[in-house]
Coordinates of C-alpha atoms and ligand atoms in Angstrom, one line a residue:
X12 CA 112.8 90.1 117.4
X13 CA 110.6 89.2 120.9
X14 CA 108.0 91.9 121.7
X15 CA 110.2 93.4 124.7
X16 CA 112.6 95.1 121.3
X17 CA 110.0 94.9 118.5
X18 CA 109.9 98.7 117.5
X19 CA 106.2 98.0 115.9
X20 CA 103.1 99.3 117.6
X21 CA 100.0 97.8 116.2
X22 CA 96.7 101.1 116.4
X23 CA 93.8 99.0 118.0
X24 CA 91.5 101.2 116.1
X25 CA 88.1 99.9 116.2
X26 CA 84.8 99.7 118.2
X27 CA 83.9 96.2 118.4
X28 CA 85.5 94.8 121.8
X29 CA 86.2 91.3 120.7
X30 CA 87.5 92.2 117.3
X31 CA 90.4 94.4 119.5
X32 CA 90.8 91.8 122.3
X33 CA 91.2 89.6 120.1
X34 CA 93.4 91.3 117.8
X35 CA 95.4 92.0 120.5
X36 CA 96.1 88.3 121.4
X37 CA 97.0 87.9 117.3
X38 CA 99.5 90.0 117.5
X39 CA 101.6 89.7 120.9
X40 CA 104.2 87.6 119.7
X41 CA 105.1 90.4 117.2
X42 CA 104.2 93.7 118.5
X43 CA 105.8 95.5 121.0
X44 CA 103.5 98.0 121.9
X45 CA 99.7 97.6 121.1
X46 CA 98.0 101.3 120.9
X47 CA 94.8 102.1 122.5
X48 CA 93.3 105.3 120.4
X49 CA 90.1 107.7 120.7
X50 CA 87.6 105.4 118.7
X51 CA 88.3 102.3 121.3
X52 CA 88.7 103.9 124.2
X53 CA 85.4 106.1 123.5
X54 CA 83.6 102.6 123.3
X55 CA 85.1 100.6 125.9
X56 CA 87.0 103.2 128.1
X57 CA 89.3 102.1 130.9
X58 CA 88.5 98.7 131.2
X59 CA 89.7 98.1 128.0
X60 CA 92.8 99.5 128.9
X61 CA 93.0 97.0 131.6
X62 CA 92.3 94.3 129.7
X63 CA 94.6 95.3 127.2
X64 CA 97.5 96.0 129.3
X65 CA 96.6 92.4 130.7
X66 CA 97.2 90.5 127.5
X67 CA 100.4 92.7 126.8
X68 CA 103.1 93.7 125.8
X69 CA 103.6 97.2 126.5
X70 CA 100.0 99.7 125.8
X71 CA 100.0 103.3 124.1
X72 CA 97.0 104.5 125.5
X73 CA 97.0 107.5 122.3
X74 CA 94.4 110.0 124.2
X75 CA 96.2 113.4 123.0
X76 CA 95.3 115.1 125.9
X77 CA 94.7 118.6 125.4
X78 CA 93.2 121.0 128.3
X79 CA 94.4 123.4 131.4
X80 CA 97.2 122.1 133.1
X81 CA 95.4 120.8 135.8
X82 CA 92.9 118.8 134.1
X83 CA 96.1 117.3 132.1
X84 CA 97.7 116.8 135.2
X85 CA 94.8 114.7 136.7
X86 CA 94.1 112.8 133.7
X87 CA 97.4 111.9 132.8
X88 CA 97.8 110.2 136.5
X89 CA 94.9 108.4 135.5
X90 CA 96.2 107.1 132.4
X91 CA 99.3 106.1 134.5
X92 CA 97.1 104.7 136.7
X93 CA 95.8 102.4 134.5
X94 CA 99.0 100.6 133.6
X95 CA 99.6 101.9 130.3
X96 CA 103.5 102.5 129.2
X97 CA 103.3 105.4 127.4
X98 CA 100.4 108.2 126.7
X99 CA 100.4 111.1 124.9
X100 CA 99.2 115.1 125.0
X101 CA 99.2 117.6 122.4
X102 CA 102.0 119.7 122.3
X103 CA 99.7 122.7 121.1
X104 CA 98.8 122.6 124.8
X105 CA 102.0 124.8 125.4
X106 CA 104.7 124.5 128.2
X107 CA 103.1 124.5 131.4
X108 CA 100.6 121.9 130.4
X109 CA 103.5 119.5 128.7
X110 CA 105.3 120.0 132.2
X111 CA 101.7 119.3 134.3
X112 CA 101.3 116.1 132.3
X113 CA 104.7 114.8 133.3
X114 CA 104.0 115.8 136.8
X115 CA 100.9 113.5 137.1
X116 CA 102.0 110.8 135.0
X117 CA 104.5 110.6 138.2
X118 CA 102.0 110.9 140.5
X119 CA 99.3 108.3 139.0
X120 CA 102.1 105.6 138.3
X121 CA 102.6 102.7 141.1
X122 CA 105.8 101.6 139.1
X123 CA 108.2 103.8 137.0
X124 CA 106.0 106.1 135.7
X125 CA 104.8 105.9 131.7
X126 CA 106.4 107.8 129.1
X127 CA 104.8 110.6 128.2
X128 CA 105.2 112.0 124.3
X129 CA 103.7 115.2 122.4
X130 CA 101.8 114.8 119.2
X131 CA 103.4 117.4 116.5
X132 CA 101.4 118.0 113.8
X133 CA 98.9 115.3 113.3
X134 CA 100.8 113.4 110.1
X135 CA 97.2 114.0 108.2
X136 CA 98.1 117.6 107.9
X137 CA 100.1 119.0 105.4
X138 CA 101.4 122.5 104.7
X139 CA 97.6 123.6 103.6
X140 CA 96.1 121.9 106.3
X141 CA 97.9 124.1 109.0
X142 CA 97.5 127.2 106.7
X143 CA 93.9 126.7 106.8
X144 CA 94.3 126.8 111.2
X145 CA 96.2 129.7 110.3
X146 CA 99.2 128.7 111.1
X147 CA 101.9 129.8 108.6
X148 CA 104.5 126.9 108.7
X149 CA 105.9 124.4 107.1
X150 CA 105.2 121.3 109.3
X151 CA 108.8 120.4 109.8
X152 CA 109.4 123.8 111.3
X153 CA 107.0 123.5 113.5
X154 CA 107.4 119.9 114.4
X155 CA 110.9 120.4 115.4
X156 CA 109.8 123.9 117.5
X157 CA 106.9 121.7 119.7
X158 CA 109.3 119.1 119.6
X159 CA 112.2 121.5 121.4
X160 CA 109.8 122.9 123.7
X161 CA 108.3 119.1 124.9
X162 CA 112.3 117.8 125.9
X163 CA 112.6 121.2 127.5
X164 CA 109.7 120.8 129.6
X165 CA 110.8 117.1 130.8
X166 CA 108.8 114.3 127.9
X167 CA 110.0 111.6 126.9
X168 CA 109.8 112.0 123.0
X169 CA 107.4 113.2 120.2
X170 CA 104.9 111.6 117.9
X171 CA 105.9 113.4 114.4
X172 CA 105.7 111.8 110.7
X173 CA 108.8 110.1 109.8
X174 CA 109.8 112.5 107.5
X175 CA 110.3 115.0 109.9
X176 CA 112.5 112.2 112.2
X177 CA 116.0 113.4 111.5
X178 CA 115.4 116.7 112.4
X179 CA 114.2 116.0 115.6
X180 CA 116.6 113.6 116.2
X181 CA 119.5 116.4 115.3
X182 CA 117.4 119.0 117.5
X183 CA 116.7 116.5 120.4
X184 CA 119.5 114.9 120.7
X185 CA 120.2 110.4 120.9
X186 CA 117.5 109.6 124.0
X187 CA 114.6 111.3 122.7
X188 CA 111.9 108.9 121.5
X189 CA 110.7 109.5 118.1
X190 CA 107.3 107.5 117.5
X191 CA 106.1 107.6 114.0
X192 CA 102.7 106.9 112.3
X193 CA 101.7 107.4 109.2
X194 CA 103.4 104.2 107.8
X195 CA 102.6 102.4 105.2
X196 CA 104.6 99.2 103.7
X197 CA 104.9 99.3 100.0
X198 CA 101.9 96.8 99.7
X199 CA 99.3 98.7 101.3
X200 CA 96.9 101.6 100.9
X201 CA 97.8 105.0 101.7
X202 CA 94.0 105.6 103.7
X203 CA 93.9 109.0 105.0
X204 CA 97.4 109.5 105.8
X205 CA 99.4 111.7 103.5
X206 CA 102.4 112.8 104.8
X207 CA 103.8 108.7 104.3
X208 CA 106.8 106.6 104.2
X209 CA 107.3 102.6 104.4
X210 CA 109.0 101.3 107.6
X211 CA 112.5 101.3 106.6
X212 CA 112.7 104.0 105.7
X213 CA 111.0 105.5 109.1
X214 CA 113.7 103.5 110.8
X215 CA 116.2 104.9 108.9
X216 CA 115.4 108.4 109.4
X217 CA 115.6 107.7 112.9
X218 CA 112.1 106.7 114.6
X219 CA 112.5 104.2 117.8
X220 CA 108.7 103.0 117.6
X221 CA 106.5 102.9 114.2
X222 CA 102.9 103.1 114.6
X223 CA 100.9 100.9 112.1
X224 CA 97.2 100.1 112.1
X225 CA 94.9 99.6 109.0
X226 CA 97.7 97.8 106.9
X227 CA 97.7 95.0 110.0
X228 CA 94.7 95.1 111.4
X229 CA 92.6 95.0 108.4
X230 CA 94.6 92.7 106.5
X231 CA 93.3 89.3 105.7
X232 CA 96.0 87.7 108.1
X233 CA 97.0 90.5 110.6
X234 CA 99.8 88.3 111.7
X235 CA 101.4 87.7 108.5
X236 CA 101.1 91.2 107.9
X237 CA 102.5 92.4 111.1
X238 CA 105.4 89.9 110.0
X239 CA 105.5 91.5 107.1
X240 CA 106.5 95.0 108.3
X241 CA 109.3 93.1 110.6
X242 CA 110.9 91.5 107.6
X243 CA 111.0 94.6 105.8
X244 CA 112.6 96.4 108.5
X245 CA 114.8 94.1 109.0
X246 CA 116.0 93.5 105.4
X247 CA 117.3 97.1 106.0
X248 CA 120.2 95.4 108.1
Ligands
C5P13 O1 95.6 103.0 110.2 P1 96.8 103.9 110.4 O2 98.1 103.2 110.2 O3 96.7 105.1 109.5 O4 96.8 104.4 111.9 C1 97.6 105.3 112.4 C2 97.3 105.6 113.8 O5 98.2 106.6 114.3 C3 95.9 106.0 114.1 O6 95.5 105.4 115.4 C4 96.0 107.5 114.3 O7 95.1 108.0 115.3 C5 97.4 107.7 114.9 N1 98.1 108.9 114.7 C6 98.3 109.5 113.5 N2 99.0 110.7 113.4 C7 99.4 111.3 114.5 C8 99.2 110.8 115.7 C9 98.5 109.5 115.8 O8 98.0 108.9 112.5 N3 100.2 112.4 114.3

């Protein structure tokens, strides 16, 4: 598997520049998309996006932009700007900002422009968890709803918990991009994620990209560990 077809997306999560520069050369040769979140870009901002995006392969810049339509619009050319592949908005935003985020991912982009995804329901929220924002729904139903409405306003994809995969995948149809966190192989701690499942089975169910962070980065050997998930993937096959 070379990093231009690896389906694994290693979360950079962490404040300490050289630890993620650094991690990010460590795990090149195995990742295929290195993911630039809140906490790093909060410390470092868009330099470390360039830098980043320098060592390669491909960067998630994981923002979740979430604002009036034009604000969206003008940050997301910036984050298109920037080089990164792929970016993300919160689908809660509703229509008109999915469709303004599209609109300046095109505009910022030199190149093709990046794909641009919707975060469902954030995969540390369960049925309780949206109850208590007063939202009566089981995730899944909702998931697949925001999921509808961000292919109908022009996205690329969603970010959703595997479990909810094949019914996006049934309600989105073969070219949507399905991007998955909340992974965890069978060796490693669950953390703060509860809605889980390991990575074959997220592969199974029908996510393109899996989004993995503390059981890589925090492992004694990130590499092995990053080789780890691979194998396991694979062994599906
Ligand atoms: O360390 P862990 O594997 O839990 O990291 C998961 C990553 O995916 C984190 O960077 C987190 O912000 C992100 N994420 C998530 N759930 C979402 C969207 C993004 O866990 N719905």
């Amino acid at each position: 598997m070379t990093p231009a077809t690896s389906p694994l997306c290693v979360a950079l999560d962490g404040t300490d520049r050289h630890w993620i520069e650094s991690m990010a050369a460590t795990l090149v040769h195995s990742a295929g998309w290195l993911k630039v979140g809140l906490e790093a870009f909060t410390a470092h901002g868009p330099d470390l996006v360039r830098r980043v995006v320098e060592v390669g392969p491909r960067v998630f810049l994981d923002l979740k932009l979430h604002d009036i339509p034009n604000t969206v619009r003008r940050a997301a050319a910036n984050c298109a700007a920037l080089g990164a592949q792929m970016f993300n908005v919160h689908a809660s935003g509703g229509s008109a900002m999915l469709r303004a985020a599209v609109e300046g991912a095109r505009e910022g982009a030199e190149g093709p422009p990046p794909k641009v995804i919707a975060v469902t329901v954030l995969t540390s929220l369960d049925a309780d968890g949206l109850a208590e924002l007063g939202m009566d729904w089981q995730p899944e139903e909702l998931v697949v709803h925001w999921a509808r409405m961000a292919r109908d306003c022009g996205l690329d994809g969603v970010v959703a918990s595997a479990r909810e995969a094949a019914a996006i995948r049934r309600a989105c149809g073969p070219d949507f991009l399905i991007v998955t966190p909340g992974i965890r192989p069978a060796w490693a701690a669950t953390d703060d994620q509860r809605r889980i499942v390991t990575p074959a089975e997220a592969v199974e169910r029908g996510a393109d990209i899996l989004v993995v962070g503390r059981p890589i980065t925090r492992a004694d050997d990130p590499a092995a560990a990053a080789a780890g998930v691979l194998e396991e993937i694979a062994g599906r096959n």
